PDB file of C-alpha atoms and ligand atoms in Angstrom:
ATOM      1  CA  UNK A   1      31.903 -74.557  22.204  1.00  0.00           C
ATOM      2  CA  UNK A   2      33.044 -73.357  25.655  1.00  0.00           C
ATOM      3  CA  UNK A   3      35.902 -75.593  25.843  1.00  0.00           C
ATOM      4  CA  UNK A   4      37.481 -74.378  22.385  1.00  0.00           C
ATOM      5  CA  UNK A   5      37.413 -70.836  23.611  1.00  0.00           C
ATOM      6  CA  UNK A   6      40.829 -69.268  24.959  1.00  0.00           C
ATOM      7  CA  UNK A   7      39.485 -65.704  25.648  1.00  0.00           C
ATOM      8  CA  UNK A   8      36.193 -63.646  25.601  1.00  0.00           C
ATOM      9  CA  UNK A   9      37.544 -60.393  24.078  1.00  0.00           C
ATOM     10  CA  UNK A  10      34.755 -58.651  24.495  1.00  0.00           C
ATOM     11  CA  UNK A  11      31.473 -59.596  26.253  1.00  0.00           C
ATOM     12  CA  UNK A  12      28.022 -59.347  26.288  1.00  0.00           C
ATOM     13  CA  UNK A  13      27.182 -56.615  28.694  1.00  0.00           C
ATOM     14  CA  UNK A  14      29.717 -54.803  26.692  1.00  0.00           C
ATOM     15  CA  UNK A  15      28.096 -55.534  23.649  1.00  0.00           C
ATOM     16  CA  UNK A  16      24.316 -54.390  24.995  1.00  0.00           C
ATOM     17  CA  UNK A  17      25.797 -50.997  26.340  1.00  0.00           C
ATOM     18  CA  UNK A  18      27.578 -50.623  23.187  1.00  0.00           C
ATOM     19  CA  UNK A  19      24.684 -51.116  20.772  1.00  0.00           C
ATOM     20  CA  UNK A  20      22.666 -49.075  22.885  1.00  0.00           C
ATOM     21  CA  UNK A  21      24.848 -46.282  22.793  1.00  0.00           C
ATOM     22  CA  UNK A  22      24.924 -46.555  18.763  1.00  0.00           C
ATOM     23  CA  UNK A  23      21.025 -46.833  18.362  1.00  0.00           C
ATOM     24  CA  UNK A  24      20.691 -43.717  20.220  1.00  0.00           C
ATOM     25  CA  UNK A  25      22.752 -42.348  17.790  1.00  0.00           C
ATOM     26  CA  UNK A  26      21.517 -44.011  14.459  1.00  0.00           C
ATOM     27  CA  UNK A  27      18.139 -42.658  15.858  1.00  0.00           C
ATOM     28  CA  UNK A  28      19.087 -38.987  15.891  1.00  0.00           C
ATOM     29  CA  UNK A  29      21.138 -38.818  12.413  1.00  0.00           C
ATOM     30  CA  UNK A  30      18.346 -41.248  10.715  1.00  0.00           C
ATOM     31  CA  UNK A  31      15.349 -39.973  12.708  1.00  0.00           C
ATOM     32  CA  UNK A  32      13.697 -38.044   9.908  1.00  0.00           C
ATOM     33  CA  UNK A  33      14.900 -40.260   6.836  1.00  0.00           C
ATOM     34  CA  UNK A  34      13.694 -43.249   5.144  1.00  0.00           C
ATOM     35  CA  UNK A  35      16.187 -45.344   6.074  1.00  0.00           C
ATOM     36  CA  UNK A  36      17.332 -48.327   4.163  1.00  0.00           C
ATOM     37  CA  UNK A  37      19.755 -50.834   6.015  1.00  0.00           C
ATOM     38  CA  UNK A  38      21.905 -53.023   3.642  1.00  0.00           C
ATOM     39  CA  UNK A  39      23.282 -55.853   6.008  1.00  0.00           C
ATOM     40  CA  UNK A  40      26.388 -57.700   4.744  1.00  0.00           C
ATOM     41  CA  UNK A  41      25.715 -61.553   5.367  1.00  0.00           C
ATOM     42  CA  UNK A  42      26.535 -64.075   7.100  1.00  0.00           C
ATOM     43  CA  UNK A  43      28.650 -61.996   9.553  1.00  0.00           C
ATOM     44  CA  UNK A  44      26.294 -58.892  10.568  1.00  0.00           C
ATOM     45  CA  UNK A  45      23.062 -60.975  11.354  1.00  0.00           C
ATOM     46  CA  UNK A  46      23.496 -61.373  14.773  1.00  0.00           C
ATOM     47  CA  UNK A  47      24.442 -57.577  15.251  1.00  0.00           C
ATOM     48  CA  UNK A  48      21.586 -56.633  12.685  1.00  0.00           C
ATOM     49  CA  UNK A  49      18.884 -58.619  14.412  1.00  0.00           C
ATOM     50  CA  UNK A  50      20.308 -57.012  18.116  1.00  0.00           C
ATOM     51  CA  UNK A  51      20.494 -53.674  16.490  1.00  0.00           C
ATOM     52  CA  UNK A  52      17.790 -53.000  14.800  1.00  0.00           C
ATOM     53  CA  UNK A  53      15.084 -53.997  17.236  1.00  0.00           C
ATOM     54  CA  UNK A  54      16.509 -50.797  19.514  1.00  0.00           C
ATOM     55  CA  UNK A  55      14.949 -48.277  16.685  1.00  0.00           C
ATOM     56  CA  UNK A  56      11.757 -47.132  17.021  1.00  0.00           C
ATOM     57  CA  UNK A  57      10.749 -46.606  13.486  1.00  0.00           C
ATOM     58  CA  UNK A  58      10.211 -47.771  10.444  1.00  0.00           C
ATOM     59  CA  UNK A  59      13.544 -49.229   8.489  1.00  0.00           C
ATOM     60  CA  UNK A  60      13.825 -50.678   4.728  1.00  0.00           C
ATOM     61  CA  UNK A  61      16.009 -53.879   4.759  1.00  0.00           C
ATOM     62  CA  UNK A  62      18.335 -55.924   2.255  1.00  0.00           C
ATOM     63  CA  UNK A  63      21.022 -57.972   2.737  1.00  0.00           C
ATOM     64  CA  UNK A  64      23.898 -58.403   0.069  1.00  0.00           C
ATOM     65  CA  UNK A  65      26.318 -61.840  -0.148  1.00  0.00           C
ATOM     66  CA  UNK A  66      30.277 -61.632   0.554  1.00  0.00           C
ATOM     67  CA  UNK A  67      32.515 -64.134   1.354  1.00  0.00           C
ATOM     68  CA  UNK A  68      36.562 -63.263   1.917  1.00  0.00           C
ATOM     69  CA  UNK A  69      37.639 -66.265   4.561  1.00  0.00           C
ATOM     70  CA  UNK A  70      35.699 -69.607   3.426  1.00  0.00           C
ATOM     71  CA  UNK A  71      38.020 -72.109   5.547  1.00  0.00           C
ATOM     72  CA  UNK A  72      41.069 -70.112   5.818  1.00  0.00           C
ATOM     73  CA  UNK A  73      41.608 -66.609   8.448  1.00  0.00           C
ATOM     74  CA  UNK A  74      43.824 -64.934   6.191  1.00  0.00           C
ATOM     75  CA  UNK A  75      41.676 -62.557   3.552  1.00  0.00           C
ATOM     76  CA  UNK A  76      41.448 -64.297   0.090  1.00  0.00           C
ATOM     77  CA  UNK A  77      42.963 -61.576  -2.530  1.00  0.00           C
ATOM     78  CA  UNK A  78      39.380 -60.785  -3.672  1.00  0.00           C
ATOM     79  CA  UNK A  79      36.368 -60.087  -2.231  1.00  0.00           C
ATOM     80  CA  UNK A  80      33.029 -61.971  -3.906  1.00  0.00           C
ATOM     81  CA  UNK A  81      30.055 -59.788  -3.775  1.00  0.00           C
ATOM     82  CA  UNK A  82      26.565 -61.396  -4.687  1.00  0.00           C
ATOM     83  CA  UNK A  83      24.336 -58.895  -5.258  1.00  0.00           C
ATOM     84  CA  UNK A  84      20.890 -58.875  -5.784  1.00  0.00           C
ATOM     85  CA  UNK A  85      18.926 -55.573  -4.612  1.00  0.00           C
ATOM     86  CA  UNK A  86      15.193 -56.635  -3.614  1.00  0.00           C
ATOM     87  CA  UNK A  87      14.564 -52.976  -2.835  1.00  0.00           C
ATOM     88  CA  UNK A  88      14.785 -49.700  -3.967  1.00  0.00           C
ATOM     89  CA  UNK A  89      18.495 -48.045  -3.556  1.00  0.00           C
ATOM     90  CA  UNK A  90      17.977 -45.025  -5.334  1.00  0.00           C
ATOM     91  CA  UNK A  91      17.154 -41.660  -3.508  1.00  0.00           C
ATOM     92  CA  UNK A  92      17.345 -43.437  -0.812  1.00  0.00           C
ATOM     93  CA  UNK A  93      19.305 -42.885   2.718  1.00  0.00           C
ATOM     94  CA  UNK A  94      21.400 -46.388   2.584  1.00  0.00           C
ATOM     95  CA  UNK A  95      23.501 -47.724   5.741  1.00  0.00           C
ATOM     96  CA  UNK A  96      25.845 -50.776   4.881  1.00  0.00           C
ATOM     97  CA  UNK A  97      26.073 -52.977   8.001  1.00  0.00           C
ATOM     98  CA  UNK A  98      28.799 -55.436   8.597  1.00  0.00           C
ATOM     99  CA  UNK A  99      30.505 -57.790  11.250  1.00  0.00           C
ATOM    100  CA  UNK A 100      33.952 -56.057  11.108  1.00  0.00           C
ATOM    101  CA  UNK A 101      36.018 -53.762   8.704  1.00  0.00           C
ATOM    102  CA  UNK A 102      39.846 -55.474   8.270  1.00  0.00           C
ATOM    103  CA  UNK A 103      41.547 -54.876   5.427  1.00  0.00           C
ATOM    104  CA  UNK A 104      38.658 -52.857   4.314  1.00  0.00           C
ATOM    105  CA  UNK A 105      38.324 -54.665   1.088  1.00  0.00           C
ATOM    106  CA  UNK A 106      34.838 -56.037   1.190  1.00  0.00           C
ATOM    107  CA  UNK A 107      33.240 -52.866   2.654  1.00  0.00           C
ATOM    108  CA  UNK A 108      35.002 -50.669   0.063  1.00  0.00           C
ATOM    109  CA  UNK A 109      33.322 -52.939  -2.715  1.00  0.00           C
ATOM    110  CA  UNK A 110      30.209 -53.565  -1.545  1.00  0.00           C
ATOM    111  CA  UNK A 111      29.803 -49.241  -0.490  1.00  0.00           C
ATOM    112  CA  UNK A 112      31.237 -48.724  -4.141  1.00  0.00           C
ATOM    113  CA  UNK A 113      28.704 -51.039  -5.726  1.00  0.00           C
ATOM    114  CA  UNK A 114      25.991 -49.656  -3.880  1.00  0.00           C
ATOM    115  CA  UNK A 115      27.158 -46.047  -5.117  1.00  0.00           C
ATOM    116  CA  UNK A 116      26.753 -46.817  -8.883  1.00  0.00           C
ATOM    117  CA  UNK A 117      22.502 -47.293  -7.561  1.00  0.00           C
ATOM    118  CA  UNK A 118      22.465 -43.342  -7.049  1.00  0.00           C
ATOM    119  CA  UNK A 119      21.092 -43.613  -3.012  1.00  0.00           C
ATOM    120  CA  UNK A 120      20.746 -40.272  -1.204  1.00  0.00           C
ATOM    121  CA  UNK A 121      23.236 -41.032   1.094  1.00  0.00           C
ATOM    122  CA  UNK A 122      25.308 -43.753   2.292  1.00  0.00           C
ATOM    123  CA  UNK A 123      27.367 -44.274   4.969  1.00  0.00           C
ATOM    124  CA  UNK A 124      28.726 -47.716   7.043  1.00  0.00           C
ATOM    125  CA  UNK A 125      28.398 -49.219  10.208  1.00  0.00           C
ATOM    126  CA  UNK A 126      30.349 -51.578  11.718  1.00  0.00           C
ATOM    127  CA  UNK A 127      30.697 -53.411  15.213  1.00  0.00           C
ATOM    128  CA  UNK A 128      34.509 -54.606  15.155  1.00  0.00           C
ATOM    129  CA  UNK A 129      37.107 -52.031  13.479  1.00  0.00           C
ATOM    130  CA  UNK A 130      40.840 -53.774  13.170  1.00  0.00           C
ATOM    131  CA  UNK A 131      42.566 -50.809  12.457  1.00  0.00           C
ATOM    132  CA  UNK A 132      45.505 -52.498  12.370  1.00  0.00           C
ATOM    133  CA  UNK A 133      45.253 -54.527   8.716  1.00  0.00           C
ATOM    134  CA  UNK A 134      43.735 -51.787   6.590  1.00  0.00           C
ATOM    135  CA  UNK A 135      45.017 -52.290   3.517  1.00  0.00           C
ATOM    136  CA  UNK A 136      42.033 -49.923   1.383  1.00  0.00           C
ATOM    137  CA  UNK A 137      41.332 -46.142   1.715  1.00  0.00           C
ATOM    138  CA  UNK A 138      37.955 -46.479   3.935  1.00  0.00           C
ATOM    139  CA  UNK A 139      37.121 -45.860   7.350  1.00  0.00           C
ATOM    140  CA  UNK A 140      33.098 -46.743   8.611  1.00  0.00           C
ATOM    141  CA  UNK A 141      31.287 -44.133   9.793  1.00  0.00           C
ATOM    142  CA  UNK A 142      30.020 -45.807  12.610  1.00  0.00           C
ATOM    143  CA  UNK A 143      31.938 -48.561  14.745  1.00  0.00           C
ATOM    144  CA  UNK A 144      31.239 -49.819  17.926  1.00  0.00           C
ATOM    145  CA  UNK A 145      35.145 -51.732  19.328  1.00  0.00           C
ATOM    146  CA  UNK A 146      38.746 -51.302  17.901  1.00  0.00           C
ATOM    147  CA  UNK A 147      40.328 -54.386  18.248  1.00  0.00           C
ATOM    148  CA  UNK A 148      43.733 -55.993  17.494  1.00  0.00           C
ATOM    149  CA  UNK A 149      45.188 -58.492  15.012  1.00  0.00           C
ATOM    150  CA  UNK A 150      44.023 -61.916  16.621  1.00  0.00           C
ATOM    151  CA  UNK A 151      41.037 -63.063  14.738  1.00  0.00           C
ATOM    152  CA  UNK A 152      37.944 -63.572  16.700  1.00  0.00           C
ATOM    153  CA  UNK A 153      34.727 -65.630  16.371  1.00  0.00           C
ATOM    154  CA  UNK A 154      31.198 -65.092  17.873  1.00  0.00           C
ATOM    155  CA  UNK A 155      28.141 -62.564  17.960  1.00  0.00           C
ATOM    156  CA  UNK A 156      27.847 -63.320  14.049  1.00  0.00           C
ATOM    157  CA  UNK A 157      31.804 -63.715  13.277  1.00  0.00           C
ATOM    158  CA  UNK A 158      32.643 -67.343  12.134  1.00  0.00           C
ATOM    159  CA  UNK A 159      35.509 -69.162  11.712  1.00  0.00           C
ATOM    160  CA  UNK A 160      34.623 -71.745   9.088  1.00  0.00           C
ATOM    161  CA  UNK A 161      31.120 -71.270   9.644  1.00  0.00           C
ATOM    162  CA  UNK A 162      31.206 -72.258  13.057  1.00  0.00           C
ATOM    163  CA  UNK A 163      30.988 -70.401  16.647  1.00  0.00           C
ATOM    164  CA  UNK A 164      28.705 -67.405  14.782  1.00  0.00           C
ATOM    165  CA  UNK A 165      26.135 -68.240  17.306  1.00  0.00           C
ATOM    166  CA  UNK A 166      27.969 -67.717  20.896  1.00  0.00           C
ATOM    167  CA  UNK A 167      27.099 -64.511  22.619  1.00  0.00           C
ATOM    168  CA  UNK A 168      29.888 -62.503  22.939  1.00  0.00           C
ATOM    169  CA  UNK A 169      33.338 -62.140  20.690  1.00  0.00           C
ATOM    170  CA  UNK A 170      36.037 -64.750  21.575  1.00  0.00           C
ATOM    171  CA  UNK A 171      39.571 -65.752  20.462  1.00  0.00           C
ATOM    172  CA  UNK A 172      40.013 -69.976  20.083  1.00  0.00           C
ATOM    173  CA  UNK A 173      42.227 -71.961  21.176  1.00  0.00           C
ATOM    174  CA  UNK A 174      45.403 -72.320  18.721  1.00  0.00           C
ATOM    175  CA  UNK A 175      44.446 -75.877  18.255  1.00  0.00           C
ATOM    176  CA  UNK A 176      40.690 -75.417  16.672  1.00  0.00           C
ATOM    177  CA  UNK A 177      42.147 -73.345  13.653  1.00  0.00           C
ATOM    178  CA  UNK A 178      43.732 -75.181  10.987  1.00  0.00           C
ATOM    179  CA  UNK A 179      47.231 -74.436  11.337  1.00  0.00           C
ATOM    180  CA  UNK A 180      48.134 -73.559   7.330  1.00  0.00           C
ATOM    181  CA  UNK A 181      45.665 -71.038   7.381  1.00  0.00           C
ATOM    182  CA  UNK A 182      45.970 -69.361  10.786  1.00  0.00           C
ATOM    183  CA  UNK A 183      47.177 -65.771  11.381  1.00  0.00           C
ATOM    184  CA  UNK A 184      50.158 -65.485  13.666  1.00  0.00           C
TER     185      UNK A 184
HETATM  186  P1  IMP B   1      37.994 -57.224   5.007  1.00  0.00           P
HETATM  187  O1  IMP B   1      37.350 -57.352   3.660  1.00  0.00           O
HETATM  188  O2  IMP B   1      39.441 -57.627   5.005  1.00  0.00           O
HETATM  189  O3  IMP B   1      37.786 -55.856   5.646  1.00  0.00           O
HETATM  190  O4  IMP B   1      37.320 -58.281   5.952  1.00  0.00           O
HETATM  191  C1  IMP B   1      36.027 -58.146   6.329  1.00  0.00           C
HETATM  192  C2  IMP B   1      35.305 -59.495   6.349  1.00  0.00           C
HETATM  193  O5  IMP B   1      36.166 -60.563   6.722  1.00  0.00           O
HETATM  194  C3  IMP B   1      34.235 -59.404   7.399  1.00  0.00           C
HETATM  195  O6  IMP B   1      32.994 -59.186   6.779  1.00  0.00           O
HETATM  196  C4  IMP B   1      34.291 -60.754   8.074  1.00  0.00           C
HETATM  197  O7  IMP B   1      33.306 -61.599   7.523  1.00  0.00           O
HETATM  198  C5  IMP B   1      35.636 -61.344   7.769  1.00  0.00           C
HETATM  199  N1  IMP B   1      36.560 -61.244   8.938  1.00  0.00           N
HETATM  200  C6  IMP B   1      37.597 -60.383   9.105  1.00  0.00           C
HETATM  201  N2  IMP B   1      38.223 -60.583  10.273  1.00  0.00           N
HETATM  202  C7  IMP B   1      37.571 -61.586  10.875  1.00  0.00           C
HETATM  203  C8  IMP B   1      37.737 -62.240  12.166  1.00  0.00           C
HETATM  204  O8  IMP B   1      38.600 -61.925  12.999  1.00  0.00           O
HETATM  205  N3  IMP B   1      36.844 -63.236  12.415  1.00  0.00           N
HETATM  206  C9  IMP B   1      35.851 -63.612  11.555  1.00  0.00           C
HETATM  207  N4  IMP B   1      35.654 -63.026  10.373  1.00  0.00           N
HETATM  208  C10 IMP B   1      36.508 -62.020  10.026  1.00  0.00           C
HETATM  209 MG1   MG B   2      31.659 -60.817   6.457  1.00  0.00          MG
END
Protein backbone atom coordinates (compact mmCIF):
# COMPACT_ATOMS: atom_id res chain seq x y z
CA UNK A 1 0.00 0.00 0.00
CA UNK A 2 2.93 2.34 0.76
CA UNK A 3 3.95 2.72 -2.70
CA UNK A 4 0.35 3.92 -3.96
CA UNK A 5 0.37 6.64 -1.38
CA UNK A 6 1.29 10.34 -2.58
CA UNK A 7 0.74 12.10 0.82
CA UNK A 8 -0.11 11.33 4.53
CA UNK A 9 -2.53 14.23 5.20
CA UNK A 10 -2.82 13.67 8.46
CA UNK A 11 -1.00 11.16 10.72
CA UNK A 12 -1.19 9.02 13.43
CA UNK A 13 0.17 10.89 16.36
CA UNK A 14 -2.20 13.47 15.13
CA UNK A 15 -4.91 11.22 15.12
CA UNK A 16 -4.17 9.76 18.96
CA UNK A 17 -3.92 13.45 20.33
CA UNK A 18 -6.95 14.25 18.47
CA UNK A 19 -9.20 11.45 19.70
CA UNK A 20 -7.94 11.98 22.99
CA UNK A 21 -8.83 15.40 23.12
CA UNK A 22 -12.55 14.42 21.89
CA UNK A 23 -13.01 11.51 24.49
CA UNK A 24 -12.27 13.88 27.16
CA UNK A 25 -14.92 15.73 25.90
CA UNK A 26 -17.59 13.02 24.94
CA UNK A 27 -16.85 12.00 28.63
CA UNK A 28 -17.96 15.24 30.24
CA UNK A 29 -21.21 16.02 27.98
CA UNK A 30 -22.16 12.06 28.09
CA UNK A 31 -20.81 11.36 31.59
CA UNK A 32 -24.15 11.03 33.33
CA UNK A 33 -26.29 9.62 30.29
CA UNK A 34 -26.99 6.34 28.89
CA UNK A 35 -25.32 6.73 25.96
CA UNK A 36 -26.12 4.98 22.77
CA UNK A 37 -23.46 5.23 19.87
CA UNK A 38 -24.91 4.63 16.32
CA UNK A 39 -21.70 4.05 14.11
CA UNK A 40 -22.17 4.56 10.34
CA UNK A 41 -20.37 1.51 8.57
CA UNK A 42 -17.89 0.64 6.81
CA UNK A 43 -16.14 4.05 7.17
CA UNK A 44 -16.28 4.88 11.10
CA UNK A 45 -15.01 1.39 12.37
CA UNK A 46 -11.63 2.12 12.65
CA UNK A 47 -12.36 5.55 14.45
CA UNK A 48 -15.21 3.75 16.52
CA UNK A 49 -13.06 0.89 17.69
CA UNK A 50 -10.01 3.76 18.57
CA UNK A 51 -12.61 5.91 20.12
CA UNK A 52 -14.54 4.21 22.12
CA UNK A 53 -12.03 2.19 24.10
CA UNK A 54 -10.84 5.90 25.62
CA UNK A 55 -14.40 6.04 27.65
CA UNK A 56 -14.59 4.77 30.81
CA UNK A 57 -18.14 3.72 31.01
CA UNK A 58 -20.67 1.90 29.93
CA UNK A 59 -21.91 2.70 26.07
CA UNK A 60 -24.99 1.07 24.02
CA UNK A 61 -23.83 0.28 20.41
CA UNK A 62 -25.45 -0.12 16.79
CA UNK A 63 -24.22 0.34 13.64
CA UNK A 64 -26.48 1.41 10.58
CA UNK A 65 -25.47 0.56 6.59
CA UNK A 66 -24.70 3.52 3.97
CA UNK A 67 -23.05 3.42 0.95
CA UNK A 68 -22.62 6.88 -1.35
CA UNK A 69 -19.11 6.04 -3.38
CA UNK A 70 -19.19 2.12 -4.33
CA UNK A 71 -16.28 2.36 -7.09
CA UNK A 72 -16.53 5.89 -8.02
CA UNK A 73 -15.15 9.28 -5.57
CA UNK A 74 -17.72 11.49 -6.71
CA UNK A 75 -21.08 11.17 -4.28
CA UNK A 76 -23.80 9.06 -6.06
CA UNK A 77 -27.09 11.46 -6.12
CA UNK A 78 -28.58 9.37 -3.26
CA UNK A 79 -27.57 8.13 -0.24
CA UNK A 80 -28.69 4.20 0.62
CA UNK A 81 -29.40 3.77 4.22
CA UNK A 82 -29.90 0.09 5.56
CA UNK A 83 -31.34 0.24 8.64
CA UNK A 84 -31.99 -2.18 11.06
CA UNK A 85 -32.03 -0.92 14.87
CA UNK A 86 -30.90 -3.98 17.21
CA UNK A 87 -31.37 -1.64 20.16
CA UNK A 88 -33.48 0.59 21.78
CA UNK A 89 -33.47 4.35 20.18
CA UNK A 90 -36.14 5.76 22.02
CA UNK A 91 -35.53 7.98 25.19
CA UNK A 92 -32.40 7.41 24.60
CA UNK A 93 -29.15 9.86 24.38
CA UNK A 94 -28.07 8.77 20.60
CA UNK A 95 -24.56 9.90 18.99
CA UNK A 96 -24.29 9.13 15.13
CA UNK A 97 -20.62 8.38 14.35
CA UNK A 98 -19.15 8.60 10.94
CA UNK A 99 -15.81 8.64 8.86
CA UNK A 100 -16.35 12.16 7.37
CA UNK A 101 -19.27 14.67 6.69
CA UNK A 102 -18.97 15.95 2.69
CA UNK A 103 -21.78 16.92 1.11
CA UNK A 104 -23.60 16.17 4.23
CA UNK A 105 -26.09 13.99 2.54
CA UNK A 106 -25.70 10.69 4.28
CA UNK A 107 -25.41 12.17 7.81
CA UNK A 108 -28.49 14.37 7.25
CA UNK A 109 -30.46 11.04 6.38
CA UNK A 110 -29.28 8.75 8.57
CA UNK A 111 -29.69 11.76 11.85
CA UNK A 112 -33.25 12.33 10.21
CA UNK A 113 -34.12 8.65 10.23
CA UNK A 114 -32.93 8.19 13.56
CA UNK A 115 -35.21 11.27 14.66
CA UNK A 116 -38.54 9.66 13.55
CA UNK A 117 -37.32 6.74 16.71
CA UNK A 118 -38.11 9.62 19.35
CA UNK A 119 -34.26 9.35 21.19
CA UNK A 120 -33.64 11.86 23.99
CA UNK A 121 -31.12 13.49 22.24
CA UNK A 122 -29.02 13.20 19.30
CA UNK A 123 -26.23 14.78 18.11
CA UNK A 124 -23.10 13.70 15.46
CA UNK A 125 -19.64 13.07 15.54
CA UNK A 126 -17.37 13.03 12.99
CA UNK A 127 -13.46 12.70 12.45
CA UNK A 128 -12.97 14.41 8.87
CA UNK A 129 -15.27 17.64 8.16
CA UNK A 130 -14.84 18.85 4.23
CA UNK A 131 -16.39 21.97 4.65
CA UNK A 132 -15.80 22.73 1.39
CA UNK A 133 -18.62 20.36 -0.60
CA UNK A 134 -21.58 20.83 1.72
CA UNK A 135 -24.26 20.69 -0.30
CA UNK A 136 -27.17 19.91 2.86
CA UNK A 137 -28.10 22.19 5.83
CA UNK A 138 -26.04 20.14 8.66
CA UNK A 139 -23.05 20.73 10.51
CA UNK A 140 -21.74 17.66 13.23
CA UNK A 141 -21.54 18.54 16.50
CA UNK A 142 -18.39 17.09 17.08
CA UNK A 143 -15.41 16.88 14.46
CA UNK A 144 -12.02 16.18 14.97
CA UNK A 145 -9.91 17.75 11.24
CA UNK A 146 -11.25 20.19 8.50
CA UNK A 147 -9.86 19.14 5.48
CA UNK A 148 -9.91 20.14 1.77
CA UNK A 149 -11.39 18.82 -1.48
CA UNK A 150 -8.82 15.95 -2.38
CA UNK A 151 -10.36 12.73 -1.36
CA UNK A 152 -8.48 10.70 1.09
CA UNK A 153 -8.26 7.00 2.08
CA UNK A 154 -7.17 5.32 5.40
CA UNK A 155 -8.03 5.07 9.26
CA UNK A 156 -11.50 3.52 8.04
CA UNK A 157 -11.93 5.74 4.68
CA UNK A 158 -11.81 3.50 1.50
CA UNK A 159 -11.50 4.05 -1.86
CA UNK A 160 -13.19 1.07 -3.48
CA UNK A 161 -12.97 -0.83 -0.46
CA UNK A 162 -9.42 -0.76 -0.30
CA UNK A 163 -6.63 1.16 1.91
CA UNK A 164 -9.46 1.36 5.02
CA UNK A 165 -6.91 -0.44 7.01
CA UNK A 166 -3.61 1.92 6.88
CA UNK A 167 -3.04 3.97 9.96
CA UNK A 168 -3.26 7.34 9.24
CA UNK A 169 -5.36 9.45 6.37
CA UNK A 170 -3.57 9.60 2.96
CA UNK A 171 -4.14 11.04 -0.56
CA UNK A 172 -3.13 8.27 -3.63
CA UNK A 173 -1.36 8.58 -6.24
CA UNK A 174 -3.43 9.95 -9.41
CA UNK A 175 -2.77 6.69 -11.06
CA UNK A 176 -4.58 4.15 -8.39
CA UNK A 177 -8.04 5.97 -8.91
CA UNK A 178 -9.90 5.17 -11.89
CA UNK A 179 -9.66 8.13 -13.92
CA UNK A 180 -13.69 8.52 -15.02
CA UNK A 181 -14.56 8.66 -11.60
CA UNK A 182 -11.86 10.76 -9.93
CA UNK A 183 -12.40 14.25 -8.42
CA UNK A 184 -10.20 16.94 -9.88
P1 LIG B 1 -21.57 12.78 2.15
O1 LIG B 1 -22.83 11.97 2.21
O2 LIG B 1 -21.38 13.47 0.83
O3 LIG B 1 -21.42 13.74 3.32
O4 LIG B 1 -20.37 11.77 2.21
C1 LIG B 1 -20.11 11.08 3.35
C2 LIG B 1 -19.69 9.64 3.04
O5 LIG B 1 -18.96 9.54 1.82
C3 LIG B 1 -18.77 9.20 4.14
O6 LIG B 1 -19.48 8.39 5.04
C4 LIG B 1 -17.70 8.42 3.42
O7 LIG B 1 -17.99 7.05 3.48
C5 LIG B 1 -17.74 8.85 1.98
N1 LIG B 1 -16.63 9.79 1.65
C6 LIG B 1 -16.70 11.13 1.47
N2 LIG B 1 -15.50 11.66 1.17
C7 LIG B 1 -14.64 10.63 1.17
C8 LIG B 1 -13.20 10.55 0.95
O8 LIG B 1 -12.48 11.53 0.72
N3 LIG B 1 -12.68 9.30 1.05
C9 LIG B 1 -13.42 8.18 1.33
N4 LIG B 1 -14.73 8.22 1.55
C10 LIG B 1 -15.35 9.43 1.47
MG1 LIG C 1 -19.32 6.27 4.92
Amino acid sequence: MEKDIAKVVINEGQIRSKLFELSKTLINDYKDKEWTVIAILNGSLVFLADLIRLIPFPIRLDTVDATTYGESTFPKAETKVMRQFKIDIEGKHVLVIDDIIDTGSTLKMIMDDIKSYSPRSLKSCVLLNRTGRRRFNIEPDYSCFDIGDDFVVGYGLDYNNKYRNLPFIAVLKDECYRSEGRIA
